[in-house]
Coordinates of C-alpha atoms in Angstrom, one line a residue:
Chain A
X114 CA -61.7 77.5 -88.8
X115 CA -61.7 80.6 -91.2
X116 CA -64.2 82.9 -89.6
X117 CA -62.8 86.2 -88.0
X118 CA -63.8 85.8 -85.0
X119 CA -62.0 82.9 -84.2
X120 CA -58.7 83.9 -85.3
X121 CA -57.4 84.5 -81.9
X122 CA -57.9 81.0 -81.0
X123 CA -54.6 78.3 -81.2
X124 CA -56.0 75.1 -82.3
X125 CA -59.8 74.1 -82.5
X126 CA -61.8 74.9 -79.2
X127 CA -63.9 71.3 -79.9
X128 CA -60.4 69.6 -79.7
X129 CA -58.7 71.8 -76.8
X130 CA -61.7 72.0 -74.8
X131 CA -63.3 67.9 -75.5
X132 CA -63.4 65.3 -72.8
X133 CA -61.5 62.5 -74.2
X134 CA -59.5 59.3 -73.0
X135 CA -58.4 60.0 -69.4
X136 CA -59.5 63.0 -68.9
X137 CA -59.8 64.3 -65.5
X138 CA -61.5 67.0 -64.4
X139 CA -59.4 67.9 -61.0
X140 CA -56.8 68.6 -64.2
X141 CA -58.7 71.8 -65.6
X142 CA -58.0 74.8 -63.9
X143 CA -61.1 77.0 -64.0
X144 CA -59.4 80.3 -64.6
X145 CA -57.2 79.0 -67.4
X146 CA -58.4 80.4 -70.8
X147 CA -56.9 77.1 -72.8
X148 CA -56.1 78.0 -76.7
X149 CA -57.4 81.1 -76.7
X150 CA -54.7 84.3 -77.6
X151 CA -55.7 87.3 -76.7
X152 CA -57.4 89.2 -73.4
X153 CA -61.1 90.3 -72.2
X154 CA -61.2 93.0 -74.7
X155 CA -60.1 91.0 -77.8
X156 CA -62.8 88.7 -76.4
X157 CA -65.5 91.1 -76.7
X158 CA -64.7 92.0 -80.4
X159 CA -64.2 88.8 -81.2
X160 CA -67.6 88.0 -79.5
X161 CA -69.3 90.5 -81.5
X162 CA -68.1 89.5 -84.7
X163 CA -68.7 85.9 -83.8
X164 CA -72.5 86.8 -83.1
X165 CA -73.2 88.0 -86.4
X166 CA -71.5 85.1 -88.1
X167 CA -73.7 82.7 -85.6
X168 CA -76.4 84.9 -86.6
X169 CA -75.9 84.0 -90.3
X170 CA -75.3 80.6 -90.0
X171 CA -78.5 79.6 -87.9
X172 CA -80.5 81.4 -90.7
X173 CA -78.6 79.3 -93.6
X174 CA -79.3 75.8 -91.1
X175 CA -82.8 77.3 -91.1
X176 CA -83.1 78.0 -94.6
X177 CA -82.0 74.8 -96.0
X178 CA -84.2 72.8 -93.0
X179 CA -86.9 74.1 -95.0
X180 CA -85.9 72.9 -98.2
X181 CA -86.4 69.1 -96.6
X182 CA -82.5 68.3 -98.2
X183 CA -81.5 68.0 -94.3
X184 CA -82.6 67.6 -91.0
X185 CA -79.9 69.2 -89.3
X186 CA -80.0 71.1 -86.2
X187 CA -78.0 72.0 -83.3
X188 CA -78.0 71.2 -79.4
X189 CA -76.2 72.8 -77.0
X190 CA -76.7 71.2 -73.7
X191 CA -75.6 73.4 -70.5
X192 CA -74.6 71.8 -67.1
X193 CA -72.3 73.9 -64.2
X194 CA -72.4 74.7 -60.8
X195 CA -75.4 77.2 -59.3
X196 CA -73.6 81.1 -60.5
X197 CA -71.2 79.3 -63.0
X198 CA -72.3 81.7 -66.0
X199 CA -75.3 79.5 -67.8
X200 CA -77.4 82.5 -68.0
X201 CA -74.5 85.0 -69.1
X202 CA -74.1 81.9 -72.2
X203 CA -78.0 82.5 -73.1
X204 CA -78.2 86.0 -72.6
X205 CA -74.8 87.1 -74.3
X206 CA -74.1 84.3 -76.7
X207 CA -77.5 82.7 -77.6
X208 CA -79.2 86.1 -77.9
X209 CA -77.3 87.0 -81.0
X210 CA -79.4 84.8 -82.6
X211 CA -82.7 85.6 -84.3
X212 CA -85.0 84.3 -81.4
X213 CA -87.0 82.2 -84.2
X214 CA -84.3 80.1 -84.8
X215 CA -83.8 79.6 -81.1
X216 CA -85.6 76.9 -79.0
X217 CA -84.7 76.8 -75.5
X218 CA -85.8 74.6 -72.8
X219 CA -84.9 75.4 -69.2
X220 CA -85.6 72.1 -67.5
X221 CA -86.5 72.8 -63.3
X222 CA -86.9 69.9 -61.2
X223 CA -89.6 67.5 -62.6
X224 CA -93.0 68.4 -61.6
X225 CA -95.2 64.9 -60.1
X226 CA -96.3 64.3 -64.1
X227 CA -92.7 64.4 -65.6
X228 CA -91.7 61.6 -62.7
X229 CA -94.1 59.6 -63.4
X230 CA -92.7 59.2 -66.6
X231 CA -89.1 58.0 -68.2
X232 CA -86.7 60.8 -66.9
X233 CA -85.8 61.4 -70.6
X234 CA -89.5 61.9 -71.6
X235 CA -89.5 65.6 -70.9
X236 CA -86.1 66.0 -72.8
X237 CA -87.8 64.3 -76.0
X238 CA -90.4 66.8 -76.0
X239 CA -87.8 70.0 -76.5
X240 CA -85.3 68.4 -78.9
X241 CA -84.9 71.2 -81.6
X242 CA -86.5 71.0 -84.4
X243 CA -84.4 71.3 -87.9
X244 CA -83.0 74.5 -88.6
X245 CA -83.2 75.0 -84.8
X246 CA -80.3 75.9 -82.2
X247 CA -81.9 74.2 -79.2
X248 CA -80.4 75.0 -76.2
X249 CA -80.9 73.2 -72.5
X250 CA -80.2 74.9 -69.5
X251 CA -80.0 72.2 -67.6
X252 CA -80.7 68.7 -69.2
X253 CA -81.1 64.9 -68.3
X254 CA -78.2 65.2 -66.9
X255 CA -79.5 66.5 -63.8
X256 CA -80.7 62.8 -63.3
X257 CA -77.4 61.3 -63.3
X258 CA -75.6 64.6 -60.8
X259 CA -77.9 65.9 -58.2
X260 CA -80.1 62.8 -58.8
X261 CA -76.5 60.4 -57.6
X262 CA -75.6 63.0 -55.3
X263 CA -78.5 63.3 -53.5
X264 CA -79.2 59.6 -53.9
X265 CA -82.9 60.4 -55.5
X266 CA -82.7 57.3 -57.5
X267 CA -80.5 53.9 -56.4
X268 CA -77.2 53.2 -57.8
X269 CA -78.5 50.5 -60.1
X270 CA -80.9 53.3 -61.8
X271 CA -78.0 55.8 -62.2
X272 CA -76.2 53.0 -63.7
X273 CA -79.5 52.2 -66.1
X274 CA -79.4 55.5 -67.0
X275 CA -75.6 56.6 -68.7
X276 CA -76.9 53.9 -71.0
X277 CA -80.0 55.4 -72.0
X278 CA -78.3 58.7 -72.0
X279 CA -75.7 57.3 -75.0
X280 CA -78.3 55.4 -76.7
X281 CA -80.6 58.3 -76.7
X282 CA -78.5 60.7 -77.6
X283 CA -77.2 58.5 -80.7
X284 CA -80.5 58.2 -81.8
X285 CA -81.4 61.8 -81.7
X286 CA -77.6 61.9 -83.7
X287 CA -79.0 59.9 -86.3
X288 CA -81.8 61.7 -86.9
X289 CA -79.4 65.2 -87.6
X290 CA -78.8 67.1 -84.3
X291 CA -75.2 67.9 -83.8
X292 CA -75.0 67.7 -79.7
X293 CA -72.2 69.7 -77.9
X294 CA -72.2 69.0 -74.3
X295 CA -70.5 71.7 -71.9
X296 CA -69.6 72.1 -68.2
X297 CA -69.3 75.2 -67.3
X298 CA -66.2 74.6 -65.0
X299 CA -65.6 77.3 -62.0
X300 CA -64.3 77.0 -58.9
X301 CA -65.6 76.9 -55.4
X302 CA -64.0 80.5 -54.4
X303 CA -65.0 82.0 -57.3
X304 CA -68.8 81.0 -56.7
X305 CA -68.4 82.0 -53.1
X306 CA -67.7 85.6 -55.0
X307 CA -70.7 85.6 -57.1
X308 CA -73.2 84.4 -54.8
X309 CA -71.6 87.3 -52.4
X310 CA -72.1 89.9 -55.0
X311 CA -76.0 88.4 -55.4
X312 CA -76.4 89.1 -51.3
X313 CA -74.6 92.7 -51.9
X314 CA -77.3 93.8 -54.5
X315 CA -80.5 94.2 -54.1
X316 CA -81.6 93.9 -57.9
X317 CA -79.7 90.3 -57.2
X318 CA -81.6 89.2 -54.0
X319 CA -83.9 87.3 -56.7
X320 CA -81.3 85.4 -57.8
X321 CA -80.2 84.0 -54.2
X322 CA -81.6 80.7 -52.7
X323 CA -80.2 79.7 -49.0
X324 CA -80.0 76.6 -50.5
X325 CA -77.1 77.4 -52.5
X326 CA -75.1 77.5 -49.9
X327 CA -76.3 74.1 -48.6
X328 CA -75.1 72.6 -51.7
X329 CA -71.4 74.2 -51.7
X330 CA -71.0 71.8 -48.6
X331 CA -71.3 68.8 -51.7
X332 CA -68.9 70.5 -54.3
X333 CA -66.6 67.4 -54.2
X334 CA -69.3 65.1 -54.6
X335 CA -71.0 67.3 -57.6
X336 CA -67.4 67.1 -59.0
X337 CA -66.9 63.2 -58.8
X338 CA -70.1 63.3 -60.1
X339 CA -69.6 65.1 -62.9
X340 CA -66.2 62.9 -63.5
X341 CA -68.2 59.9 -64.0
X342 CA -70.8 61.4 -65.9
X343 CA -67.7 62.6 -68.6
X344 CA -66.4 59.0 -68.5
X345 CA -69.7 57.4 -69.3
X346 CA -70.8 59.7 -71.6
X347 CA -68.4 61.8 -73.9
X348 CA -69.2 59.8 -77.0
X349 CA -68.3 60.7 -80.7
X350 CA -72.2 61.9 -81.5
X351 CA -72.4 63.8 -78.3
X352 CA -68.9 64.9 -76.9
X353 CA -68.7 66.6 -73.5
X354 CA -66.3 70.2 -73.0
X355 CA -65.3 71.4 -69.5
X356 CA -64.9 75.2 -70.2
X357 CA -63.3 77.0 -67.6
X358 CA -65.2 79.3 -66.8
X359 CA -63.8 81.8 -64.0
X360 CA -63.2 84.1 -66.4
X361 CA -66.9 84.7 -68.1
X362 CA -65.6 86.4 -70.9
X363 CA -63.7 82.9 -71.4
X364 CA -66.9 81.2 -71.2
X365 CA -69.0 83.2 -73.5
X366 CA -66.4 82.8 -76.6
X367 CA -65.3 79.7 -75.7
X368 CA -69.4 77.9 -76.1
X369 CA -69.5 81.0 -79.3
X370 CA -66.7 79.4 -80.5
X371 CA -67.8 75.5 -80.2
X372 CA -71.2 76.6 -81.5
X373 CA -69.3 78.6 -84.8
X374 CA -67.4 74.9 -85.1
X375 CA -70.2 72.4 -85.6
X376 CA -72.4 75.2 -87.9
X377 CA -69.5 75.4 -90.1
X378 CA -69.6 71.3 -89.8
X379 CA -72.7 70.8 -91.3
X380 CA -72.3 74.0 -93.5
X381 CA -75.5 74.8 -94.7
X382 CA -76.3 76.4 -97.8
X383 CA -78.5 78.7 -99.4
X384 CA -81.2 76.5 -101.0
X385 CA -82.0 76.8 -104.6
X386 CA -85.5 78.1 -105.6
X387 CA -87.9 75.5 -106.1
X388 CA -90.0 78.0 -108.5
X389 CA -89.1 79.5 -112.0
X390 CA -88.0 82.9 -110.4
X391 CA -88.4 84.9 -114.1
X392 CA -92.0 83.9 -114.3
X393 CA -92.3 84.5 -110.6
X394 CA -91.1 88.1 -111.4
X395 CA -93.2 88.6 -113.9
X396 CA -96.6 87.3 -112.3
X397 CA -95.6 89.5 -109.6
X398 CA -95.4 92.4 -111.3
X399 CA -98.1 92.0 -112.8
X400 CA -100.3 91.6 -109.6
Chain B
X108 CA -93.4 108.2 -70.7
X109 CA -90.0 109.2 -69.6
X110 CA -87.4 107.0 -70.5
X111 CA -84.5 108.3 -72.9
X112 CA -85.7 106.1 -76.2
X113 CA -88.9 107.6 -75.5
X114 CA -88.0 111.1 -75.9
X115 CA -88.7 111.7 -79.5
X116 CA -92.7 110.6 -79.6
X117 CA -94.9 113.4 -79.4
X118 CA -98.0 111.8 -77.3
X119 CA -98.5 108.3 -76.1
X120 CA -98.1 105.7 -79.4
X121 CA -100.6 103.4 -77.6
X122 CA -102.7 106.2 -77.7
X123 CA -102.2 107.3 -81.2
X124 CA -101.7 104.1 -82.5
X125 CA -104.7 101.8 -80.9
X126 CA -108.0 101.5 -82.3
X127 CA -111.0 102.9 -81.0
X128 CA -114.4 104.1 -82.1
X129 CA -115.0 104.7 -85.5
X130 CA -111.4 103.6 -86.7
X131 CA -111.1 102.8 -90.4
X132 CA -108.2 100.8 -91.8
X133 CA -109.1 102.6 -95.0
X134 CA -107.9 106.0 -93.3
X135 CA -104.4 105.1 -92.6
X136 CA -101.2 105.5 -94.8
X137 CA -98.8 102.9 -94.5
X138 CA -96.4 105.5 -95.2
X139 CA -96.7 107.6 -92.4
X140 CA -94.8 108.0 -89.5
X141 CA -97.5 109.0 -86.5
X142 CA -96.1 110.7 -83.5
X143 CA -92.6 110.2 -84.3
X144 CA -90.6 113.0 -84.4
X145 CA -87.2 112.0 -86.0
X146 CA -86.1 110.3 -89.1
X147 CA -84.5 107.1 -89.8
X148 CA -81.4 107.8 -88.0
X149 CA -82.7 108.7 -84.8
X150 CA -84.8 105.7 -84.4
X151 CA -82.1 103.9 -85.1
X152 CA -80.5 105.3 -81.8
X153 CA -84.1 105.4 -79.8
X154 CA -84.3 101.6 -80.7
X155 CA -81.1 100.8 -79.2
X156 CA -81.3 102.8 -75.9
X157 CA -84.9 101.4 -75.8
X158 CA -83.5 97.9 -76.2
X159 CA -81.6 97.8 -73.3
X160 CA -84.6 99.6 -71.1
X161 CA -86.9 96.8 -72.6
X162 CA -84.4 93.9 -71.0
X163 CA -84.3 95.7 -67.7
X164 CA -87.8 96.1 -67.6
X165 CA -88.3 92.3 -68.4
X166 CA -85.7 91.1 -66.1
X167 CA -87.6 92.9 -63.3
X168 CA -91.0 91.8 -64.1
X169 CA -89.3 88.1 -63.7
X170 CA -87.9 88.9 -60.8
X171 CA -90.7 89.8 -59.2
X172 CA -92.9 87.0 -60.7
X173 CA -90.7 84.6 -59.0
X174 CA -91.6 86.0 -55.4
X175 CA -95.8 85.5 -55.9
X176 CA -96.0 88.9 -55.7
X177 CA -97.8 89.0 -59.0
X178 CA -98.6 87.1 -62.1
X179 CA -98.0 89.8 -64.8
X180 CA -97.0 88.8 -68.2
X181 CA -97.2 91.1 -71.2
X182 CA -98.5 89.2 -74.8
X183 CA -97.6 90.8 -78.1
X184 CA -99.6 89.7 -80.4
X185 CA -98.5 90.5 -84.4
X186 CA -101.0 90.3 -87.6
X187 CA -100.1 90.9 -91.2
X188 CA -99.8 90.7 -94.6
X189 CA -96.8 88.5 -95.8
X190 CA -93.7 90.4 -96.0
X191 CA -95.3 93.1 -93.6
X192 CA -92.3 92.8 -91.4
X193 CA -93.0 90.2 -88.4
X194 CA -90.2 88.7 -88.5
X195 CA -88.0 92.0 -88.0
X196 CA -90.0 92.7 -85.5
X197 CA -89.3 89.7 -83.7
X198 CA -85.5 90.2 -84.6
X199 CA -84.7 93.5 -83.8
X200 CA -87.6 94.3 -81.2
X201 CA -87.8 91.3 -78.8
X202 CA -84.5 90.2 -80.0
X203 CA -82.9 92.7 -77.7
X204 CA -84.6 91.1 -74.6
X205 CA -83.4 88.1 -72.8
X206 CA -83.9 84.6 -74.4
X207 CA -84.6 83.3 -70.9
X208 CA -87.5 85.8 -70.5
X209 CA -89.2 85.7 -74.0
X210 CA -91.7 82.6 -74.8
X211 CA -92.2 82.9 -78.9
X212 CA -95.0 81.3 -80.4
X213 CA -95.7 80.9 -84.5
X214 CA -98.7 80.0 -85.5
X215 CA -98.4 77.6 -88.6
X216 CA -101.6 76.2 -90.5
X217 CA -103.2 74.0 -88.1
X218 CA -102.4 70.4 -88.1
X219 CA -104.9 67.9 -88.2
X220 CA -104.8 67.3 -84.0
X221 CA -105.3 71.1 -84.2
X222 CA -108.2 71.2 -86.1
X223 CA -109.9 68.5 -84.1
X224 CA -109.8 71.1 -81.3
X225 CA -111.2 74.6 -80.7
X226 CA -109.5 76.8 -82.7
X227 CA -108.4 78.8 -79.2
X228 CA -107.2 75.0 -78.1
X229 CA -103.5 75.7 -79.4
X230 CA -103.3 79.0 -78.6
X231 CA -104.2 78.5 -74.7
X232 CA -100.9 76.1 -74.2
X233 CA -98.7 78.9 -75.7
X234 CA -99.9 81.8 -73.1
X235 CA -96.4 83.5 -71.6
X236 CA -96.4 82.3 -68.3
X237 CA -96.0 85.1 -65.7
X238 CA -92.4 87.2 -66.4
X239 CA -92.4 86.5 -69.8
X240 CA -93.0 88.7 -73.0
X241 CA -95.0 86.1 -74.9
X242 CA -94.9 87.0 -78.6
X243 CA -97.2 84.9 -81.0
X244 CA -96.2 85.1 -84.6
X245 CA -99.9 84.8 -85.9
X246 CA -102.5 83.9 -83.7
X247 CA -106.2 83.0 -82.9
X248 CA -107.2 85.5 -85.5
X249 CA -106.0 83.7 -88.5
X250 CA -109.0 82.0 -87.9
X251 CA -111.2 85.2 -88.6
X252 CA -108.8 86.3 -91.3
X253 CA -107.3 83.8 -93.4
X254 CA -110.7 82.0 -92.2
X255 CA -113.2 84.1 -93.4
X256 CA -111.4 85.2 -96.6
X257 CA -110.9 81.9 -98.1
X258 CA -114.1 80.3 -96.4
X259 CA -112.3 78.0 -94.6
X260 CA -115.1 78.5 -91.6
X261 CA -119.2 79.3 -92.4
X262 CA -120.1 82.9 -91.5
X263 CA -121.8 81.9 -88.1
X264 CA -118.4 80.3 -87.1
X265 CA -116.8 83.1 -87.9
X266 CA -119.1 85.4 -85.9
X267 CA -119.0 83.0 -82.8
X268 CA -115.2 83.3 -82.9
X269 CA -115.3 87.2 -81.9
X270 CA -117.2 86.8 -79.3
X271 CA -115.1 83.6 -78.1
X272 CA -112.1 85.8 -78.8
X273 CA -113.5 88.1 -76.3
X274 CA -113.7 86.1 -73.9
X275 CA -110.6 84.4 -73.9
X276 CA -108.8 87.5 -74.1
X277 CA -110.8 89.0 -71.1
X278 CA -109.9 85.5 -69.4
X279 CA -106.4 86.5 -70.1
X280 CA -106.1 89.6 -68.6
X281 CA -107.9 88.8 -65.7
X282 CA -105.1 86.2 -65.1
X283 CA -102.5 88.9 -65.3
X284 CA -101.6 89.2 -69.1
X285 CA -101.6 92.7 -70.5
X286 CA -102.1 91.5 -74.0
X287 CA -101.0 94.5 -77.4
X288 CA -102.5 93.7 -80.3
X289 CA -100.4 94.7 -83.5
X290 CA -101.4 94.7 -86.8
X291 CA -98.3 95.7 -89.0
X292 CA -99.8 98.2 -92.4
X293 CA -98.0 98.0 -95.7
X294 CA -99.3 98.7 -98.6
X295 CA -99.9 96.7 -102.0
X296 CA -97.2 98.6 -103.6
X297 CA -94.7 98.4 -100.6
X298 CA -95.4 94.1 -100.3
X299 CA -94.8 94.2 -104.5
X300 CA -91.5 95.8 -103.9
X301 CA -90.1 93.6 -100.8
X302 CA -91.6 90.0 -102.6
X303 CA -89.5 90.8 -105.7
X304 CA -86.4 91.5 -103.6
X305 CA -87.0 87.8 -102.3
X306 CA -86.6 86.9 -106.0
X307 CA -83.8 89.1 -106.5
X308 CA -81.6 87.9 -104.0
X309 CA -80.8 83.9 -104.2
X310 CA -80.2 84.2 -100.2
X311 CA -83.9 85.6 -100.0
X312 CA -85.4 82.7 -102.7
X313 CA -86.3 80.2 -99.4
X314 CA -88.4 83.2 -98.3
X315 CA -90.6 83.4 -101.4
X316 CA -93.7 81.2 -101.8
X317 CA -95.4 81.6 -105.2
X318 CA -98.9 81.0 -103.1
X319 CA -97.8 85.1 -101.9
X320 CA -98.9 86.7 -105.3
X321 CA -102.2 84.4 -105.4
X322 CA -102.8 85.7 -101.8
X323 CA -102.6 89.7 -102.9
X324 CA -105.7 88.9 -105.6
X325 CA -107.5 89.1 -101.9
X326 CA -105.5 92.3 -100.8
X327 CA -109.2 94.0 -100.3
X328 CA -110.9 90.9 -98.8
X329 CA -108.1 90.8 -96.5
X330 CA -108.4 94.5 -95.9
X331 CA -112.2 94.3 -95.4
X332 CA -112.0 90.9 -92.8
X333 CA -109.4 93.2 -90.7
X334 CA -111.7 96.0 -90.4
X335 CA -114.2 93.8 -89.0
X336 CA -111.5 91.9 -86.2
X337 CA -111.2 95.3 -85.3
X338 CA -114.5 96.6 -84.8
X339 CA -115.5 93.2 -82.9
X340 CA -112.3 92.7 -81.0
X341 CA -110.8 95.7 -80.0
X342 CA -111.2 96.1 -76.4
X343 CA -110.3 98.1 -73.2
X344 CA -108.6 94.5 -72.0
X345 CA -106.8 93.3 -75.4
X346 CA -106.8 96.6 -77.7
X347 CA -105.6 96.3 -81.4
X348 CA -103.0 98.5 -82.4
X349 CA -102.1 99.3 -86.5
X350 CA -98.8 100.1 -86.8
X351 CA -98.0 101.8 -90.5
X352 CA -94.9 99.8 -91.4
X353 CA -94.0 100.7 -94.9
X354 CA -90.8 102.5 -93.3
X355 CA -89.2 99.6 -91.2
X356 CA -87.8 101.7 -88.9
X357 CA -90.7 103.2 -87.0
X358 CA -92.7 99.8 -87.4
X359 CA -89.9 99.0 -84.7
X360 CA -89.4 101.7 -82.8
X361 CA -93.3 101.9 -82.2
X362 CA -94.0 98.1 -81.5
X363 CA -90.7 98.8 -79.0
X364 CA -92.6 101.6 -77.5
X365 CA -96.3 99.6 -77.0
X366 CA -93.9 97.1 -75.2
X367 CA -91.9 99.6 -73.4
X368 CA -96.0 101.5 -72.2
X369 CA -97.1 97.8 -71.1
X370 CA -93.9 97.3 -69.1
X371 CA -94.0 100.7 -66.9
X372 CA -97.6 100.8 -66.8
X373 CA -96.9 97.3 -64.7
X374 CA -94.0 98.8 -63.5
X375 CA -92.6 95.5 -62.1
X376 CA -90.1 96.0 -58.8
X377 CA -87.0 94.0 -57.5
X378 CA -88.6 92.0 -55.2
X379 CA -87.0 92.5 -51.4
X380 CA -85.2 89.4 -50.2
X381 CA -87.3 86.4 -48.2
X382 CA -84.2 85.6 -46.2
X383 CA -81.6 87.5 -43.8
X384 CA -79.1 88.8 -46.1
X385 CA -76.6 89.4 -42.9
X386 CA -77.0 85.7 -42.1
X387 CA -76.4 84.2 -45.4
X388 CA -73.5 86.4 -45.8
X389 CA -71.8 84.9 -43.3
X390 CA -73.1 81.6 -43.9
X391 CA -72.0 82.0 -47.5
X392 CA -68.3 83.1 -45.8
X393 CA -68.1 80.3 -43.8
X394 CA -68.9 78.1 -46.7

C-alpha cells in the first residue's frame, strides 16, 4: 500500500485483520488496535486523507464500469453486535463517498414476502451494481446468527445454508464483486457503556430497544455463533475480518483501510474516449 | 430562518426562488446570484455549517419517523440541462447528510419493462419512505421534457401527463412527503464551457457523450417544454423552484437552503422514550 493515508499502518490490514486457519475469535481482544501505529488523532487525519482517496477511487471503479471493460464492484458486508459501531462505518467512512456511487442495503428482519422466499433472495436483489460500493448493514448472515441462536430455522437448514452462502457468494465473485466481510468485534462491557449513554440522552432514546438488553443475556452464544460462521465461511472470494472495535476510531480506519486495499486491487483506470475528442471540440464549438 | 448558514440570504430562497404566477424562464439570468448576500467564499463556509444542520435535521426527522408519530419525508426532485450541475448537487449538498437517511434515485431512459408501464409506474417504487431525503436524479418529468421535445409521446399524452403529475404529487403530499422541485439554470454559453472541459481533461472523457452537442440544437425547445412543466405543474403541494446555477456555488448553497426550509418547516422532534429509562438503566446494569 502506497496511499498516504495508510502509512501508519504495519503490514496490510486484509492480512492482519483476515480470518484464516484456526482462527479463534475468544483470541481478538476488542480494544487492541492490531497493525495500526499511531493514536486517535493520527486516525482522524489519516481518515480524512483516506476519504478523499476512497472518494477517487469509487469514481475511477465507476468510470471504467461504464466503459463495459469490467464489471467490477465492491461489497462491504457489516455484521456486529447491537451499538458495535455499524452506523459510525456508514456515516463516517462510507459517507466520503459520492452518494451515487454508493448502494446500500440495510436488511431488517424479513417481512412475510421475503420468507416466503430463499433467505438469499432479498440479498440478490441489492448486490451492487458495477462501479458501485455496495454496502450491507446487516446481510444473510443474519440467517446463520440470530437465525441458530434463536433456533428460527433447524440445525439441518443452518447447515444447508453456509453452503449456499460460499456458493453464492462465489458466484457473485465471478461475476466481479470484490466481497470483504467484517465483524465489528466489541466487547460485552463496552456495549453495556454505549447502550447506557443511549438511556442518558434523550436525542439517543430512539436508538434504544428493551430488547437489547434481552439479547446481552445470549452474548456467548452470538459469539460461538459467529465462530462457526468464520469457520464455514472465510473463503478466498469472500474473506471474513474481525475488527476490534472498542475503540471506534479503530474501526472507522481499520474498514477505510480494507476498503482503500481491494480498490487499489482491482485498480481502475481512467477509460479512454470512445469519440474523436479534436472533432468533438470542434463540433462543440461550433454549436 | 435562523440557523447560522442561513444568515447571509436576504429573504426566504423558497420564496424568491419558486415559481409562481406569471413566471418566465425567459426572465432569469443564469448568472445571477438572488438573495445571496456573499461571494464565493462565504458560501463556501454557509455550505459547510449548513451541512452539518442538514444531518441533524435529518437524523431527527428519522428519529421521530420511527416512533409513528408522523410519516414526513422531504423529496428533492432535480431537472436540467446536461452538465447543469446535478451531480454536485448530489455530491456536495446531500452528500453531507447521512447515507443511512438518504434514498437516491436516477432516472435512466426507461427500459423496456418500464415502458410497458405508466410512465409514474417507476417513479412510485422510488418514493423516500418516511425519514428519508429522497433525491431523484431526473424524474417523472423527463416524460414531458425529453418527451415532448423529441416526440417521443403524442401531444395528448403529453397533456394527460400534467394533470397525472398533479395528481400523483398531490397523492404524495398528502402521504407526508413535502416534495422541492429544482430545476438547475445555465446558460448555452456556460454548458459550452463545462462540455469542452470534459474534453479537455482525459479524467473528464467518460463524462462526455457526443449525443450532448446534438441535444443543445434543441436548447429553445427544451427551454420552451420547461416553461410549460412549470406553468402546469407548479403547485402549492409540489412547487418548482429554478435555481440560476451558472456560479456553482450558490446553485448549492440555495438547493442546501430549500432543503434546510422543508426540514424546519417540519421541524421534526426527538421522539420521548416508549419505555422507563430508570428501569432499563438498571436492567441494562444488571446485564
Amino acid at each position: 500500500m502506497t496511499a498516504t493515508s495508510q502509512k501508519n499502518w504495519v503490514g496490510e490490514p486484509s492480512e492482519l485483520l483476515r480470518v484464516g486457519e484456526g482462527f479463534r475469535l475468544a483470541d481478538v481482544d476488542p480494544s487492541s488496535t492490531p497493525g495500526y501505529d499511531g493514536g486517535k488523532k493520527t486516525a482522524q487525519e489519516d481518515l480524512e486523507s483516506g476519504a478523499a482517496e476512497l472518494d477517487e477511487l469509487q469514481e475511477r471503479l465507476f468510470a471504467e464500469s461504464r466503459s463495459e471493460a469490467t464489471n467490477a464492484s465492491v461489497l462491504l458486508v457489516l455484521q456486529a453486535m447491537d451499538s458495535a459501531g455499524k452506523g459510525g462505518i456508514i456515516r463516517h467512512v462510507v459517507g466520503s463517498v459520492d452518494p451515487q456511487g454508493v448502494a446500500l442495503a440495510a436488511f431488517k428482519k424479513p417481512t412475510a414476502e421475503e420468507l416466503a422466499h430463499d433467505f438469499l433472495w432479498r440479498i440478490e436483489k441489492r448486490l451492487p451494481e458495477p462501479g458501485f460500493i455496495g454496502v450491507f448493514d446487516r446481510s444473510h448472515y443474519e440467517d446463520v446468527l440470530i437465525g441458530r441462536v434463536r433456533s428460527l430455522a433447524g440445525a439441518d437448514e443452518i447447515e444447508r445454508r453456509y453452503g449456499a452462502i460460499n456458493e453464492f457468494e462465489k458466484r457473485v465473485s465471478e461475476r466481479g464483486t470484490r466481497t470483504i466481510k467484517v465483524m465489528l468485534h466489541i466487547s460485552p462491557d463496552e456495549q453495556r457503556e454505549r447502550l447506557m449513554e443511549r438511556l442518558e440522552r434523550p436525542d439517543k432514546h430512539w436508538k434504544y430497544n428493551p430488547g437489547d438488553v434481552d439479547e446481552r443475556a445470549l452474548w456467548p452464544k452470538y459469539m460461538d455463533a459467529y465462530q462457526l460462521v468464520f469457520e464455514r465461511t472465510s473463503t478466498p472470494w469472500a474473506p471474513w475480518h474481525v475488527v476490534p472495535a472498542n475503540s471506534k476510531w479503530y474501526a472507522r480506519i481499520a474498514v477505510q483501510a480494507l476498503l482503500l486495499e481491494a480498490l487499489e486491487r482491482i485498480d481502475p483506470q481512467w477509460p479512454a474516449a470512445t469519440f474523436d475528442v479534436e472533432a468533438e471540440k470542434a463540433r462543440l464549438a461550433a454549436s
